[in-house]
Amino acid sequence: MARIVSLSVLSTLIVVLGLTFFRVLAPFVMPLFLAGVTAILIQPLFQKLVRRCHGRVSLAAGIMTSGLMGAILVPATIAILLASLELYTLSHTVGNEDFLRKAGDSVRVKSDDLIIRSVTFANGFLPEHRRTDPAKAIELVRDRLRDSINGLGDRSLGMLTSSDSLGVLGTTVGTTVDIIGKLLSTTVSVMLGLTIFMVALYYFLAEGPELIVATEALIPVHLEYQRTLLDAFSKSVRSVVLATFAAAIAQGVATTLALQLCGFGNLFALLLLSTIFSLIPLAGAWIVWGPFAIGLFASGHWVQGTILTLYGVVIIGMLDNVVRAYVLNSDTKLHPLLAFVSVLGGIQALGLWGVFIGPIVASCLYALVTIFNTELFALSREKFSLEASPPTASEVAVVPPPAPLKESSQEPASAHMTQEPS
């Protein structure tokens, strides 16, 4: 009884302290998670670097972390930040009459005419008190478009800084002072997140085996099962995430390069949007370059429009399979529906960061569910095989034989009658 009480008290303390510790780590969950996934992805390259450093793991971990931060993560973070700010600037210009006039009166007239026709058609089925003015509908569409783009930037920068500062700065969005203010307000948060990521990645690389052994000792699961789960998890993350992102980044770079050569601006926004749509199998990078090609045809630039269309269909369209086969020599990838939901859901929940985090979470969850299903099937098979197996020879030997019938029970009834006293 005393042991049960002790375990109950310890369990309560563990839950309370665990929740408190999670609240302490909550601001840094995303950098820690990304550091763990990155350590898994670069593990083969890290092992080669360890051999080059003659077994000095700490030195190899420092070189790998510094090189990764300098060559990949810092430019990627700056690109995402600048793309978010470009989205804010775009949200300020959407709905502005000067912007619409520069973009082309024909486009504005056609879009307004489509809205007017749609509203007029819908008003024909509604009572008079519920009908909408077409002019108000046009303003509402512009406001909703501006709010959607503005909200995407809010969620993207919200991963790096507080929402209060964004709310104050959002009142003057699109101006030079606003952009400088946003950069200053997010610098500290960005540097803190990158520092957490860098330190965590270093320790995951330098002391990864020790951390795994310490974790295995705390988890009440058989050691062989834990290592099987970890191995399957690593393979799944590496095969799915690396192939998916490599193909998407290649398509994004190719699309942005083509659009820049055609004279279109907004480099970072185009790069990020083309990469996002390349991650969605049911969409693709054509959603980005397609409208630009149509615009070139509409403005009379037939040669540029034809070249951009052929480049998009042939080169950009083939990059997915080529890069995937070159990077991993494998066809492993997320199901199109799962990738579609994870990318769009990640963008909705986390902003522009969700395009990277969504597929990673989906692939990790898929790996864990697959492993759990395998273990559950093995457990069920063992249980049913034991219940259905016949008794062994040793089990039969220990079963006592049936007792022989008593002789008295075999005597005829007449004998009993003769023994009765007269």
CSV table of C-alpha atoms in Angstrom, one decimal:
chain,number,residue,atom,x,y,z
A,1,MET,CA,0.0,0.0,0.0
A,2,ALA,CA,2.8,2.4,0.8
A,3,ARG,CA,4.5,1.7,-2.5
A,4,ILE,CA,1.2,2.5,-4.4
A,5,VAL,CA,0.9,5.8,-2.5
A,6,SER,CA,4.5,6.7,-3.3
A,7,LEU,CA,4.0,5.9,-7.0
A,8,SER,CA,0.9,8.0,-7.0
A,9,VAL,CA,2.6,11.0,-5.5
A,10,LEU,CA,5.6,10.6,-7.9
A,11,SER,CA,3.3,10.4,-10.9
A,12,THR,CA,1.4,13.5,-9.8
A,13,LEU,CA,4.7,15.4,-9.4
A,14,ILE,CA,5.9,14.2,-12.7
A,15,VAL,CA,2.8,15.4,-14.5
A,16,VAL,CA,2.8,18.8,-12.8
A,17,LEU,CA,6.5,19.4,-13.4
A,18,GLY,CA,6.2,18.0,-16.9
A,19,LEU,CA,3.5,20.5,-17.8
A,20,THR,CA,5.4,23.3,-16.3
A,21,PHE,CA,8.6,22.3,-18.1
A,22,PHE,CA,6.6,22.1,-21.4
A,23,ARG,CA,5.4,25.7,-20.9
A,24,VAL,CA,9.0,26.7,-20.4
A,25,LEU,CA,10.0,24.9,-23.6
A,26,ALA,CA,6.9,25.9,-25.6
A,27,PRO,CA,8.5,29.0,-27.3
A,28,PHE,CA,11.4,26.8,-28.4
A,29,VAL,CA,9.6,23.7,-29.5
A,30,MET,CA,9.8,24.6,-33.2
A,31,PRO,CA,13.6,25.2,-33.3
A,32,LEU,CA,14.2,22.1,-31.3
A,33,PHE,CA,11.9,20.0,-33.6
A,34,LEU,CA,13.6,21.4,-36.7
A,35,ALA,CA,17.0,20.8,-35.2
A,36,GLY,CA,16.2,17.1,-34.6
A,37,VAL,CA,14.8,16.6,-38.1
A,38,THR,CA,17.9,18.3,-39.6
A,39,ALA,CA,20.2,16.1,-37.6
A,40,ILE,CA,18.5,13.1,-39.0
A,41,LEU,CA,18.7,14.4,-42.5
A,42,ILE,CA,22.4,15.3,-42.5
A,43,GLN,CA,23.5,12.2,-40.5
A,44,PRO,CA,25.2,10.5,-43.5
A,45,LEU,CA,27.2,13.6,-44.4
A,46,PHE,CA,28.1,14.1,-40.8
A,47,GLN,CA,29.5,10.6,-40.5
A,48,LYS,CA,31.7,11.3,-43.5
A,49,LEU,CA,32.9,14.5,-41.9
A,50,VAL,CA,33.7,12.6,-38.6
A,51,ARG,CA,36.0,10.3,-40.6
A,52,ARG,CA,37.7,13.2,-42.2
A,53,CYS,CA,38.3,14.7,-38.7
A,54,HIS,CA,39.8,11.4,-37.5
A,55,GLY,CA,37.0,10.6,-35.1
A,56,ARG,CA,36.8,14.0,-33.4
A,57,VAL,CA,33.0,14.2,-33.1
A,58,SER,CA,32.9,17.6,-31.4
A,59,LEU,CA,35.0,19.2,-34.1
A,60,ALA,CA,32.9,17.7,-36.9
A,61,ALA,CA,29.7,18.8,-35.2
A,62,GLY,CA,31.0,22.4,-34.9
A,63,ILE,CA,32.0,22.5,-38.5
A,64,MET,CA,28.7,21.0,-39.7
A,65,THR,CA,26.6,23.3,-37.6
A,66,SER,CA,28.5,26.4,-38.6
A,67,GLY,CA,28.5,25.5,-42.3
A,68,LEU,CA,24.8,24.7,-42.3
A,69,MET,CA,23.9,27.9,-40.5
A,70,GLY,CA,26.0,30.1,-42.8
A,71,ALA,CA,25.2,28.4,-46.1
A,72,ILE,CA,21.6,27.4,-45.9
A,73,LEU,CA,19.5,28.5,-42.8
A,74,VAL,CA,20.4,32.1,-42.5
A,75,PRO,CA,19.7,32.9,-46.2
A,76,ALA,CA,16.5,30.8,-46.1
A,77,THR,CA,15.3,32.7,-43.0
A,78,ILE,CA,16.1,36.1,-44.5
A,79,ALA,CA,14.3,35.1,-47.7
A,80,ILE,CA,11.2,34.0,-45.8
A,81,LEU,CA,11.3,37.3,-43.8
A,82,LEU,CA,11.6,39.4,-46.9
A,83,ALA,CA,8.9,37.5,-48.7
A,84,SER,CA,6.6,38.1,-45.7
A,85,LEU,CA,7.3,41.8,-45.9
A,86,GLU,CA,6.7,41.8,-49.6
A,87,LEU,CA,3.3,40.3,-48.9
A,88,TYR,CA,2.6,43.2,-46.5
A,89,THR,CA,3.5,45.7,-49.2
A,90,LEU,CA,1.4,43.8,-51.7
A,91,SER,CA,-1.6,43.9,-49.3
A,92,HIS,CA,-1.2,47.6,-49.0
A,93,THR,CA,-1.3,48.1,-52.8
A,94,VAL,CA,-4.2,45.7,-53.5
A,95,GLY,CA,-7.4,47.7,-53.9
A,96,ASN,CA,-5.5,50.9,-54.6
A,97,GLU,CA,-6.8,52.6,-57.8
A,98,ASP,CA,-3.3,53.6,-59.0
A,99,PHE,CA,-2.2,50.0,-58.7
A,100,LEU,CA,-5.2,48.7,-60.6
A,101,ARG,CA,-4.7,51.3,-63.3
A,102,LYS,CA,-1.1,50.4,-63.7
A,103,ALA,CA,-1.9,46.7,-63.8
A,104,GLY,CA,-4.3,47.4,-66.6
A,105,ASP,CA,-7.8,48.8,-66.8
A,106,SER,CA,-8.9,45.8,-68.9
A,107,VAL,CA,-8.1,43.4,-66.0
A,108,ARG,CA,-10.0,45.6,-63.6
A,109,VAL,CA,-13.0,46.0,-65.8
A,110,LYS,CA,-13.2,42.3,-66.5
A,111,SER,CA,-12.9,41.4,-62.8
A,112,ASP,CA,-15.5,44.0,-61.8
A,113,ASP,CA,-17.8,42.9,-64.6
A,114,LEU,CA,-17.5,39.3,-63.4
A,115,ILE,CA,-18.3,40.3,-59.8
A,116,ILE,CA,-21.3,42.4,-61.0
A,117,ARG,CA,-22.7,39.6,-63.0
A,118,SER,CA,-22.3,37.1,-60.2
A,119,VAL,CA,-24.0,39.4,-57.7
A,120,THR,CA,-26.8,40.2,-60.1
A,121,PHE,CA,-27.4,36.6,-60.8
A,122,ALA,CA,-27.5,35.8,-57.1
A,123,ASN,CA,-29.8,38.7,-56.3
A,124,GLY,CA,-32.3,37.2,-58.7
A,125,PHE,CA,-32.9,34.3,-56.2
A,126,LEU,CA,-32.9,36.4,-53.0
A,127,PRO,CA,-35.7,38.6,-51.5
A,128,GLU,CA,-35.2,42.3,-51.9
A,129,HIS,CA,-34.1,42.9,-48.3
A,130,ARG,CA,-31.3,40.4,-48.6
A,131,ARG,CA,-29.9,41.6,-52.0
A,132,THR,CA,-26.3,43.1,-52.2
A,133,ASP,CA,-25.2,46.2,-54.0
A,134,PRO,CA,-22.6,45.2,-56.7
A,135,ALA,CA,-20.4,48.2,-55.9
A,136,LYS,CA,-20.3,47.1,-52.2
A,137,ALA,CA,-19.5,43.5,-53.3
A,138,ILE,CA,-16.5,44.8,-55.4
A,139,GLU,CA,-15.1,46.7,-52.4
A,140,LEU,CA,-15.7,43.6,-50.1
A,141,VAL,CA,-13.8,41.4,-52.5
A,142,ARG,CA,-10.8,43.8,-52.5
A,143,ASP,CA,-10.9,44.1,-48.7
A,144,ARG,CA,-11.0,40.3,-48.3
A,145,LEU,CA,-8.1,39.8,-50.7
A,146,ARG,CA,-6.0,42.4,-48.8
A,147,ASP,CA,-6.9,40.9,-45.4
A,148,SER,CA,-6.0,37.4,-46.6
A,149,ILE,CA,-2.5,38.5,-47.8
A,150,ASN,CA,-2.1,40.6,-44.7
A,151,GLY,CA,-3.1,37.7,-42.4
A,152,LEU,CA,-0.6,35.4,-44.1
A,153,GLY,CA,2.2,37.8,-43.4
A,154,ASP,CA,0.9,38.2,-39.8
A,155,ARG,CA,1.1,34.4,-39.2
A,156,SER,CA,4.5,34.2,-40.9
A,157,LEU,CA,6.1,36.9,-38.8
A,158,GLY,CA,4.1,35.8,-35.8
A,159,MET,CA,6.4,32.7,-35.6
A,160,LEU,CA,9.3,35.1,-35.0
A,161,THR,CA,7.9,37.9,-32.9
A,162,SER,CA,4.9,38.9,-30.8
A,163,SER,CA,1.5,39.6,-32.2
A,164,ASP,CA,1.2,42.9,-30.3
A,165,SER,CA,4.1,44.5,-32.1
A,166,LEU,CA,2.7,43.3,-35.4
A,167,GLY,CA,-0.7,44.9,-34.5
A,168,VAL,CA,0.9,48.2,-33.8
A,169,LEU,CA,3.1,48.2,-36.9
A,170,GLY,CA,0.3,46.9,-39.1
A,171,THR,CA,-1.5,50.2,-39.0
A,172,THR,CA,1.1,51.8,-41.4
A,173,VAL,CA,1.9,48.7,-43.5
A,174,GLY,CA,3.6,49.2,-46.8
A,175,THR,CA,5.7,52.3,-45.9
A,176,THR,CA,9.4,52.4,-45.5
A,177,VAL,CA,9.2,53.2,-41.8
A,178,ASP,CA,6.9,50.2,-41.3
A,179,ILE,CA,9.3,47.8,-43.0
A,180,ILE,CA,12.3,49.1,-40.9
A,181,GLY,CA,10.2,48.8,-37.8
A,182,LYS,CA,9.2,45.2,-38.6
A,183,LEU,CA,12.8,44.3,-39.3
A,184,LEU,CA,13.9,45.8,-36.0
A,185,SER,CA,11.1,44.2,-34.0
A,186,THR,CA,11.8,40.7,-35.4
A,187,THR,CA,15.6,40.8,-35.2
A,188,VAL,CA,15.9,39.7,-31.6
A,189,SER,CA,13.3,36.9,-31.9
A,190,VAL,CA,14.9,35.6,-35.1
A,191,MET,CA,18.4,35.6,-33.6
A,192,LEU,CA,17.1,33.8,-30.4
A,193,GLY,CA,15.3,31.1,-32.5
A,194,LEU,CA,18.4,30.6,-34.7
A,195,THR,CA,20.6,30.4,-31.6
A,196,ILE,CA,18.4,27.7,-30.0
A,197,PHE,CA,18.4,25.8,-33.3
A,198,MET,CA,22.2,26.0,-33.6
A,199,VAL,CA,22.9,24.9,-30.1
A,200,ALA,CA,20.4,22.0,-30.3
A,201,LEU,CA,21.7,20.9,-33.6
A,202,TYR,CA,25.3,20.9,-32.3
A,203,TYR,CA,24.4,18.7,-29.3
A,204,PHE,CA,22.2,16.4,-31.4
A,205,LEU,CA,25.2,15.8,-33.6
A,206,ALA,CA,28.0,15.7,-31.0
A,207,GLU,CA,26.1,13.8,-28.3
A,208,GLY,CA,23.4,12.1,-30.3
A,209,PRO,CA,24.3,8.5,-29.3
A,210,GLU,CA,24.5,9.5,-25.6
A,211,LEU,CA,21.2,11.3,-25.7
A,212,ILE,CA,19.6,8.3,-27.3
A,213,VAL,CA,21.0,5.9,-24.7
A,214,ALA,CA,19.8,8.1,-21.9
A,215,THR,CA,16.3,8.4,-23.5
A,216,GLU,CA,16.1,4.6,-24.0
A,217,ALA,CA,16.7,4.1,-20.3
A,218,LEU,CA,13.8,6.3,-19.4
A,219,ILE,CA,11.2,4.8,-21.8
A,220,PRO,CA,9.5,1.6,-20.5
A,221,VAL,CA,9.7,-0.2,-23.9
A,222,HIS,CA,11.9,-3.0,-25.0
A,223,LEU,CA,15.3,-1.8,-26.2
A,224,GLU,CA,15.1,-3.6,-29.5
A,225,TYR,CA,11.7,-2.1,-30.2
A,226,GLN,CA,13.0,1.4,-29.5
A,227,ARG,CA,15.9,1.0,-31.9
A,228,THR,CA,13.5,-0.4,-34.5
A,229,LEU,CA,11.2,2.6,-34.1
A,230,LEU,CA,14.1,5.0,-34.3
A,231,ASP,CA,15.6,3.4,-37.4
A,232,ALA,CA,12.2,3.4,-39.2
A,233,PHE,CA,11.5,7.0,-38.1
A,234,SER,CA,14.9,8.1,-39.5
A,235,LYS,CA,14.5,6.4,-42.8
A,236,SER,CA,11.0,7.8,-43.2
A,237,VAL,CA,11.9,11.3,-42.4
A,238,ARG,CA,15.0,11.2,-44.6
A,239,SER,CA,13.3,9.7,-47.6
A,240,VAL,CA,10.1,11.7,-47.6
A,241,VAL,CA,11.3,15.1,-46.4
A,242,LEU,CA,14.5,15.3,-48.3
A,243,ALA,CA,13.1,14.2,-51.6
A,244,THR,CA,10.0,16.4,-51.3
A,245,PHE,CA,11.8,19.6,-50.4
A,246,ALA,CA,14.7,19.1,-52.8
A,247,ALA,CA,12.2,18.7,-55.7
A,248,ALA,CA,10.1,21.7,-54.6
A,249,ILE,CA,13.1,24.0,-54.1
A,250,ALA,CA,14.4,23.1,-57.5
A,251,GLN,CA,11.1,23.9,-59.1
A,252,GLY,CA,10.8,27.1,-57.1
A,253,VAL,CA,14.3,28.3,-58.2
A,254,ALA,CA,13.6,27.4,-61.8
A,255,THR,CA,10.3,29.2,-61.9
A,256,THR,CA,11.7,32.3,-60.2
A,257,LEU,CA,14.7,32.4,-62.6
A,258,ALA,CA,12.4,32.3,-65.6
A,259,LEU,CA,10.1,35.0,-64.3
A,260,GLN,CA,13.0,37.3,-63.4
A,261,LEU,CA,14.4,36.9,-66.9
A,262,CYS,CA,11.0,37.9,-68.3
A,263,GLY,CA,11.2,41.2,-66.3
A,264,PHE,CA,8.9,40.5,-63.3
A,265,GLY,CA,9.9,41.7,-59.8
A,266,ASN,CA,9.2,40.5,-56.3
A,267,LEU,CA,12.1,38.0,-56.2
A,268,PHE,CA,11.6,36.5,-52.7
A,269,ALA,CA,7.8,36.4,-52.9
A,270,LEU,CA,7.9,34.6,-56.3
A,271,LEU,CA,10.5,32.2,-55.0
A,272,LEU,CA,8.5,31.4,-51.9
A,273,LEU,CA,5.1,31.1,-53.7
A,274,SER,CA,6.5,28.8,-56.4
A,275,THR,CA,8.2,26.6,-53.8
A,276,ILE,CA,4.9,26.4,-51.8
A,277,PHE,CA,2.9,25.4,-54.9
A,278,SER,CA,5.6,22.9,-56.0
A,279,LEU,CA,5.1,21.1,-52.7
A,280,ILE,CA,1.4,20.6,-53.5
A,281,PRO,CA,1.0,17.6,-55.9
A,282,LEU,CA,-2.5,18.6,-56.9
A,283,ALA,CA,-1.3,22.2,-57.8
A,284,GLY,CA,2.2,22.7,-59.0
A,285,ALA,CA,4.5,25.6,-59.9
A,286,TRP,CA,2.3,26.3,-63.0
A,287,ILE,CA,-0.1,28.2,-60.7
A,288,VAL,CA,2.7,30.8,-60.4
A,289,TRP,CA,4.1,31.0,-63.9
A,290,GLY,CA,0.8,30.4,-65.7
A,291,PRO,CA,-0.8,33.8,-65.0
A,292,PHE,CA,2.4,35.5,-66.0
A,293,ALA,CA,2.5,33.7,-69.3
A,294,ILE,CA,-1.2,34.6,-69.9
A,295,GLY,CA,-0.3,38.2,-69.1
A,296,LEU,CA,2.5,38.2,-71.7
A,297,PHE,CA,0.2,36.8,-74.3
A,298,ALA,CA,-2.5,39.4,-73.4
A,299,SER,CA,0.0,42.3,-73.7
A,300,GLY,CA,1.2,41.1,-77.1
A,301,HIS,CA,4.6,39.6,-76.1
A,302,TRP,CA,4.0,36.3,-78.0
A,303,VAL,CA,7.7,35.2,-78.1
A,304,GLN,CA,8.3,35.7,-74.3
A,305,GLY,CA,4.9,34.1,-73.5
A,306,THR,CA,5.7,31.0,-75.8
A,307,ILE,CA,9.1,30.6,-74.3
A,308,LEU,CA,7.9,30.8,-70.7
A,309,THR,CA,5.1,28.3,-71.5
A,310,LEU,CA,7.4,25.8,-73.1
A,311,TYR,CA,10.0,26.3,-70.3
A,312,GLY,CA,7.3,25.7,-67.6
A,313,VAL,CA,5.8,22.7,-69.2
A,314,VAL,CA,9.0,20.9,-70.2
A,315,ILE,CA,11.7,22.0,-67.7
A,316,ILE,CA,9.8,22.9,-64.6
A,317,GLY,CA,7.3,20.0,-65.1
A,318,MET,CA,10.0,17.4,-65.3
A,319,LEU,CA,12.1,18.6,-62.4
A,320,ASP,CA,10.0,16.8,-59.8
A,321,ASN,CA,10.8,13.3,-61.0
A,322,VAL,CA,14.4,14.1,-62.1
A,323,VAL,CA,15.4,15.7,-58.8
A,324,ARG,CA,13.6,13.1,-56.7
A,325,ALA,CA,15.4,10.2,-58.5
A,326,TYR,CA,18.7,12.0,-58.4
A,327,VAL,CA,18.6,12.8,-54.7
A,328,LEU,CA,17.4,9.5,-53.3
A,329,ASN,CA,17.0,7.2,-56.2
A,330,SER,CA,13.6,6.3,-54.8
A,331,ASP,CA,9.9,6.9,-55.5
A,332,THR,CA,9.0,7.3,-51.8
A,333,LYS,CA,6.8,10.3,-51.2
A,334,LEU,CA,3.7,11.4,-49.3
A,335,HIS,CA,0.4,10.6,-50.7
A,336,PRO,CA,-0.9,13.5,-52.8
A,337,LEU,CA,-3.9,14.1,-50.6
A,338,LEU,CA,-1.8,13.9,-47.4
A,339,ALA,CA,0.7,16.3,-48.9
A,340,PHE,CA,-2.0,18.7,-50.1
A,341,VAL,CA,-3.7,18.8,-46.6
A,342,SER,CA,-0.4,19.1,-44.7
A,343,VAL,CA,0.9,22.0,-46.8
A,344,LEU,CA,-2.3,24.0,-46.9
A,345,GLY,CA,-3.0,23.3,-43.2
A,346,GLY,CA,0.5,24.3,-42.2
A,347,ILE,CA,0.2,27.6,-44.1
A,348,GLN,CA,-3.2,28.2,-42.4
A,349,ALA,CA,-1.9,27.5,-38.9
A,350,LEU,CA,1.7,28.7,-39.0
A,351,GLY,CA,2.0,31.0,-42.0
A,352,LEU,CA,4.8,30.7,-44.5
A,353,TRP,CA,6.8,28.5,-42.0
A,354,GLY,CA,4.0,25.9,-42.3
A,355,VAL,CA,5.0,25.0,-45.8
A,356,PHE,CA,8.1,23.4,-44.3
A,357,ILE,CA,6.7,22.2,-40.9
A,358,GLY,CA,3.5,20.7,-42.2
A,359,PRO,CA,4.9,18.0,-44.4
A,360,ILE,CA,7.6,17.2,-41.8
A,361,VAL,CA,4.9,16.6,-39.1
A,362,ALA,CA,2.8,14.6,-41.6
A,363,SER,CA,5.7,12.3,-42.5
A,364,CYS,CA,6.7,11.8,-38.9
A,365,LEU,CA,3.2,11.0,-37.9
A,366,TYR,CA,2.8,8.6,-40.8
A,367,ALA,CA,6.1,6.8,-39.8
A,368,LEU,CA,5.0,6.5,-36.2
A,369,VAL,CA,1.5,5.2,-37.1
A,370,THR,CA,3.0,2.6,-39.5
A,371,ILE,CA,5.5,1.4,-36.9
A,372,PHE,CA,2.7,1.2,-34.2
A,373,ASN,CA,0.5,-0.8,-36.6
A,374,THR,CA,3.3,-3.2,-37.3
A,375,GLU,CA,4.0,-3.8,-33.6
A,376,LEU,CA,0.3,-4.2,-32.9
A,377,PHE,CA,-0.1,-6.7,-35.7
A,378,ALA,CA,2.8,-8.8,-34.4
A,379,LEU,CA,1.4,-8.7,-30.9
A,380,SER,CA,-2.0,-9.9,-32.1
A,381,ARG,CA,-0.4,-12.7,-34.2
A,382,GLU,CA,1.6,-13.9,-31.2
A,383,LYS,CA,-1.5,-13.9,-29.0
A,384,PHE,CA,-3.7,-15.8,-31.4
A,385,SER,CA,-1.0,-18.3,-32.3
A,386,LEU,CA,-0.6,-19.2,-28.6
A,387,GLU,CA,-4.3,-19.7,-28.2
A,388,ALA,CA,-4.7,-21.8,-31.3
A,389,SER,CA,-1.6,-24.1,-30.7
A,390,PRO,CA,-2.3,-27.7,-29.5
A,391,PRO,CA,-0.9,-28.9,-26.2
A,392,THR,CA,2.7,-30.2,-26.3
A,393,ALA,CA,3.9,-33.7,-25.3
A,394,SER,CA,5.1,-32.4,-21.9
A,395,GLU,CA,1.7,-30.9,-21.3
A,396,VAL,CA,0.0,-34.2,-22.2
A,397,ALA,CA,2.3,-36.2,-19.9
A,398,VAL,CA,1.4,-34.3,-16.8
A,399,VAL,CA,-2.3,-34.8,-17.3
A,400,PRO,CA,-3.4,-37.6,-14.9
A,401,PRO,CA,-5.2,-40.6,-16.5
A,402,PRO,CA,-8.9,-41.0,-15.7
A,403,ALA,CA,-9.6,-43.0,-12.5
A,404,PRO,CA,-10.8,-46.7,-13.0
A,405,LEU,CA,-14.3,-47.6,-12.2
A,406,LYS,CA,-14.9,-49.2,-8.8
A,407,GLU,CA,-15.7,-52.9,-8.7
A,408,SER,CA,-18.8,-52.4,-6.6
A,409,SER,CA,-20.3,-50.2,-9.2
A,410,GLN,CA,-20.1,-53.1,-11.7
A,411,GLU,CA,-21.9,-55.7,-9.5
A,412,PRO,CA,-25.4,-56.7,-10.6
A,413,ALA,CA,-28.3,-55.5,-8.7
A,414,SER,CA,-29.3,-59.1,-7.8
A,415,ALA,CA,-26.1,-59.5,-5.7
A,416,HIS,CA,-27.1,-56.5,-3.6
A,417,MET,CA,-30.5,-57.9,-3.1
A,418,THR,CA,-29.2,-61.3,-1.8
A,419,GLN,CA,-27.1,-59.5,0.8
A,420,GLU,CA,-30.0,-57.7,2.3
A,421,PRO,CA,-31.0,-59.1,5.7
A,422,SER,CA,-34.2,-61.1,5.8
